[in-house]
Amino acid sequence: MIANAEATARRWCREAVFMLAIAAGMILNVAVSPAAAANAGASSAGGRGATSAASLSLLAFFDGRATSSGTTTTLLFSKSHFTAAFSGKVRGGRLHLDERFQFDDGKPLQQWDLVRASDGSYRGSVTTELGDGTMAPPVPVEGHSFAGGVVLSYDGYAPGGGHSILGFRHEMAWCAPDMVANRVTISKFGIPVAVSDVIFERGKR
């Protein structure tokens, strides 16, 4: 009972922080340029190796094992660190990917299902485990490729969070061999409320 109460309190706190950030963003008219964010993410990872202009295929990168390490900064409030482990399999041109996060207060799962078209566009879905341990309904994901990178966007749920729908924009680009930098902009009502900087590293092939 005590553990359940503590978990519930953590979820409420997480939701409250997001709502406060939304209110602050409305008042201060906070805006984040996705292009600038992507450049900032790539620059912060630049020390890890030279950026490659080669095409990035998420199906090729995540086919197998990979790991990630990152931080999430709720605008004007706090920063948290996390890691994640990936297990992916490509079958018939479709990527089935399990992403298991490691937060201080839990290990939520995200399951991705992605297809890449010949023009470099992406479509699929993502299913997210919420803070109460349930899996939210899958939500559609769309994306496109650019020189050396990929953008994915969807309206869905925060891993380990509550039932509030948030907007997610992932901007990924090579930052070193076998490493990809990802800048995630999280928004509510079109207003950015948090950003996450992540480095993906794929395992030995």
CSV table of C-alpha atoms in Angstrom, one decimal:
chain,number,residue,atom,x,y,z
A,1,MET,CA,0.0,0.0,0.0
A,2,ILE,CA,2.8,2.4,0.9
A,3,ALA,CA,4.6,1.6,-2.3
A,4,ASN,CA,1.5,2.2,-4.4
A,5,ALA,CA,0.9,5.5,-2.6
A,6,GLU,CA,4.4,6.6,-3.3
A,7,ALA,CA,4.2,5.7,-7.0
A,8,THR,CA,0.9,7.6,-7.3
A,9,ALA,CA,2.4,10.6,-5.6
A,10,ARG,CA,5.3,10.6,-8.1
A,11,ARG,CA,2.9,10.5,-11.0
A,12,TRP,CA,1.0,13.4,-9.6
A,13,CYS,CA,4.2,15.4,-9.1
A,14,ARG,CA,5.3,14.6,-12.7
A,15,GLU,CA,1.9,15.8,-14.1
A,16,ALA,CA,2.0,18.9,-11.8
A,17,VAL,CA,5.4,19.9,-13.1
A,18,PHE,CA,4.3,19.5,-16.7
A,19,MET,CA,1.2,21.7,-16.0
A,20,LEU,CA,3.2,24.3,-14.3
A,21,ALA,CA,5.6,24.4,-17.2
A,22,ILE,CA,2.7,24.8,-19.6
A,23,ALA,CA,1.4,27.7,-17.6
A,24,ALA,CA,4.8,29.3,-17.5
A,25,GLY,CA,5.2,28.8,-21.2
A,26,MET,CA,1.9,30.5,-21.9
A,27,ILE,CA,2.8,33.5,-19.7
A,28,LEU,CA,6.3,33.9,-21.0
A,29,ASN,CA,5.5,32.8,-24.6
A,30,VAL,CA,8.3,30.3,-24.5
A,31,ALA,CA,9.2,28.9,-28.0
A,32,VAL,CA,11.8,26.4,-29.1
A,33,SER,CA,12.9,26.3,-32.7
A,34,PRO,CA,13.1,22.6,-33.8
A,35,ALA,CA,15.8,23.3,-36.3
A,36,ALA,CA,17.9,25.1,-33.7
A,37,ALA,CA,17.2,22.4,-31.2
A,38,ALA,CA,18.5,19.8,-33.6
A,39,ASN,CA,21.6,21.8,-34.3
A,40,ALA,CA,22.2,22.2,-30.5
A,41,GLY,CA,21.8,18.5,-29.9
A,42,ALA,CA,24.2,17.7,-32.7
A,43,SER,CA,26.7,20.3,-31.4
A,44,SER,CA,26.5,18.9,-27.9
A,45,ALA,CA,27.3,15.5,-29.2
A,46,GLY,CA,30.0,16.7,-31.6
A,47,GLY,CA,32.8,15.9,-29.2
A,48,ARG,CA,32.0,12.2,-29.6
A,49,GLY,CA,33.1,12.1,-33.3
A,50,ALA,CA,32.6,13.7,-36.7
A,51,THR,CA,29.1,14.1,-38.0
A,52,SER,CA,28.3,11.9,-41.0
A,53,ALA,CA,26.3,13.1,-43.9
A,54,ALA,CA,25.3,9.5,-44.7
A,55,SER,CA,21.7,8.6,-44.8
A,56,LEU,CA,20.2,7.5,-41.5
A,57,SER,CA,17.9,4.5,-41.6
A,58,LEU,CA,16.2,3.8,-38.3
A,59,LEU,CA,15.4,0.3,-39.5
A,60,ALA,CA,19.1,-0.5,-40.1
A,61,PHE,CA,20.3,1.3,-36.9
A,62,PHE,CA,17.9,-0.4,-34.5
A,63,ASP,CA,17.9,-3.8,-36.0
A,64,GLY,CA,19.5,-5.6,-33.0
A,65,ARG,CA,20.6,-4.2,-29.7
A,66,ALA,CA,21.3,-0.5,-28.8
A,67,THR,CA,21.4,1.7,-25.7
A,68,SER,CA,20.8,5.3,-25.0
A,69,SER,CA,21.7,7.9,-22.3
A,70,GLY,CA,20.0,11.3,-22.0
A,71,THR,CA,18.6,14.1,-19.9
A,72,THR,CA,15.1,15.6,-19.9
A,73,THR,CA,14.8,19.3,-18.9
A,74,THR,CA,11.3,20.6,-18.0
A,75,LEU,CA,11.4,24.2,-19.1
A,76,LEU,CA,12.1,26.6,-16.2
A,77,PHE,CA,12.1,23.8,-13.6
A,78,SER,CA,14.2,20.6,-13.4
A,79,LYS,CA,16.5,18.2,-15.1
A,80,SER,CA,16.4,14.4,-14.9
A,81,HIS,CA,18.8,11.7,-16.3
A,82,PHE,CA,17.8,8.4,-17.8
A,83,THR,CA,19.1,5.5,-19.8
A,84,ALA,CA,17.3,3.0,-22.1
A,85,ALA,CA,18.0,-0.4,-23.7
A,86,PHE,CA,16.6,-1.3,-27.2
A,87,SER,CA,15.9,-4.6,-28.8
A,88,GLY,CA,14.8,-4.4,-32.4
A,89,LYS,CA,13.9,-6.8,-35.2
A,90,VAL,CA,13.2,-6.0,-38.9
A,91,ARG,CA,10.8,-8.3,-40.6
A,92,GLY,CA,9.4,-7.7,-44.1
A,93,GLY,CA,10.6,-4.1,-44.1
A,94,ARG,CA,9.0,-3.3,-40.8
A,95,LEU,CA,10.9,-2.5,-37.5
A,96,HIS,CA,9.5,-3.9,-34.3
A,97,LEU,CA,11.4,-2.1,-31.5
A,98,ASP,CA,11.2,-2.4,-27.7
A,99,GLU,CA,12.6,0.5,-25.7
A,100,ARG,CA,13.0,-0.1,-22.0
A,101,PHE,CA,13.7,3.1,-20.0
A,102,GLN,CA,15.6,3.3,-16.7
A,103,PHE,CA,14.3,6.2,-14.6
A,104,ASP,CA,14.8,6.7,-10.9
A,105,ASP,CA,11.2,5.8,-10.3
A,106,GLY,CA,10.6,3.0,-12.8
A,107,LYS,CA,11.4,1.1,-16.0
A,108,PRO,CA,8.6,1.9,-18.5
A,109,LEU,CA,8.4,0.3,-21.9
A,110,GLN,CA,7.8,1.8,-25.3
A,111,GLN,CA,7.1,-0.4,-28.3
A,112,TRP,CA,7.6,1.0,-31.8
A,113,ASP,CA,6.4,-0.3,-35.1
A,114,LEU,CA,7.9,1.6,-38.0
A,115,VAL,CA,8.0,1.3,-41.8
A,116,ARG,CA,10.3,3.3,-44.1
A,117,ALA,CA,9.1,4.2,-47.6
A,118,SER,CA,11.4,4.5,-50.6
A,119,ASP,CA,11.2,8.3,-50.4
A,120,GLY,CA,12.6,8.2,-46.9
A,121,SER,CA,9.3,8.9,-45.1
A,122,TYR,CA,8.2,6.9,-42.0
A,123,ARG,CA,4.9,5.8,-40.7
A,124,GLY,CA,3.9,3.5,-37.9
A,125,SER,CA,2.8,3.6,-34.2
A,126,VAL,CA,4.2,3.7,-30.7
A,127,THR,CA,2.7,2.2,-27.6
A,128,THR,CA,3.7,3.6,-24.2
A,129,GLU,CA,3.6,2.1,-20.6
A,130,LEU,CA,2.2,4.7,-18.2
A,131,GLY,CA,3.1,5.3,-14.6
A,132,ASP,CA,0.3,2.9,-13.4
A,133,GLY,CA,1.8,0.0,-15.3
A,134,THR,CA,-0.8,-0.1,-18.1
A,135,MET,CA,0.0,0.2,-21.8
A,136,ALA,CA,-1.7,3.2,-23.4
A,137,PRO,CA,-3.4,2.7,-26.8
A,138,PRO,CA,-1.0,2.9,-29.8
A,139,VAL,CA,-0.8,6.3,-31.4
A,140,PRO,CA,0.3,7.0,-35.0
A,141,VAL,CA,3.8,8.1,-35.8
A,142,GLU,CA,4.9,10.0,-39.0
A,143,GLY,CA,8.3,11.1,-40.1
A,144,HIS,CA,10.7,12.1,-42.8
A,145,SER,CA,14.4,11.9,-43.7
A,146,PHE,CA,16.8,14.8,-44.2
A,147,ALA,CA,20.5,14.8,-45.0
A,148,GLY,CA,22.0,12.5,-42.4
A,149,GLY,CA,19.0,12.4,-40.1
A,150,VAL,CA,15.3,11.6,-39.4
A,151,VAL,CA,12.4,13.5,-37.8
A,152,LEU,CA,9.6,11.6,-36.1
A,153,SER,CA,6.5,13.3,-34.7
A,154,TYR,CA,3.4,12.0,-32.8
A,155,ASP,CA,0.9,13.0,-30.1
A,156,GLY,CA,1.1,10.5,-27.3
A,157,TYR,CA,2.1,9.7,-23.8
A,158,ALA,CA,5.2,10.3,-21.7
A,159,PRO,CA,6.9,7.0,-20.6
A,160,GLY,CA,6.0,6.4,-17.0
A,161,GLY,CA,3.7,9.4,-17.0
A,162,GLY,CA,0.0,9.9,-16.8
A,163,HIS,CA,-2.8,10.0,-19.3
A,164,SER,CA,-2.2,13.5,-20.6
A,165,ILE,CA,-1.6,13.7,-24.4
A,166,LEU,CA,1.6,15.5,-25.3
A,167,GLY,CA,3.3,16.3,-28.6
A,168,PHE,CA,6.6,14.7,-29.3
A,169,ARG,CA,9.1,15.7,-32.0
A,170,HIS,CA,12.3,13.6,-32.4
A,171,GLU,CA,15.1,15.1,-34.5
A,172,MET,CA,17.9,12.5,-35.0
A,173,ALA,CA,21.2,12.8,-36.8
A,174,TRP,CA,24.5,11.0,-36.9
A,175,CYS,CA,27.1,12.3,-34.5
A,176,ALA,CA,29.7,9.6,-34.7
A,177,PRO,CA,30.0,6.1,-36.2
A,178,ASP,CA,27.3,3.9,-34.6
A,179,MET,CA,26.1,6.9,-32.6
A,180,VAL,CA,23.0,9.1,-33.2
A,181,ALA,CA,22.1,12.3,-31.3
A,182,ASN,CA,18.4,12.9,-30.7
A,183,ARG,CA,16.7,16.1,-29.6
A,184,VAL,CA,13.2,15.6,-28.4
A,185,THR,CA,10.9,18.6,-28.0
A,186,ILE,CA,7.8,17.9,-25.9
A,187,SER,CA,4.8,20.2,-26.1
A,188,LYS,CA,1.3,20.8,-24.9
A,189,PHE,CA,-1.2,22.8,-26.8
A,190,GLY,CA,1.6,23.5,-29.2
A,191,ILE,CA,3.7,25.1,-26.5
A,192,PRO,CA,7.1,23.5,-25.7
A,193,VAL,CA,7.2,22.4,-22.1
A,194,ALA,CA,10.3,20.1,-22.0
A,195,VAL,CA,13.3,19.0,-24.1
A,196,SER,CA,15.3,15.8,-24.0
A,197,ASP,CA,18.8,15.3,-25.3
A,198,VAL,CA,19.7,11.7,-26.0
A,199,ILE,CA,22.6,9.8,-27.5
A,200,PHE,CA,21.8,6.4,-29.1
A,201,GLU,CA,24.6,3.9,-29.5
A,202,ARG,CA,24.1,0.7,-31.4
A,203,GLY,CA,25.6,-2.6,-30.3
A,204,LYS,CA,28.2,-4.7,-32.1
A,205,ARG,CA,26.8,-6.2,-35.4
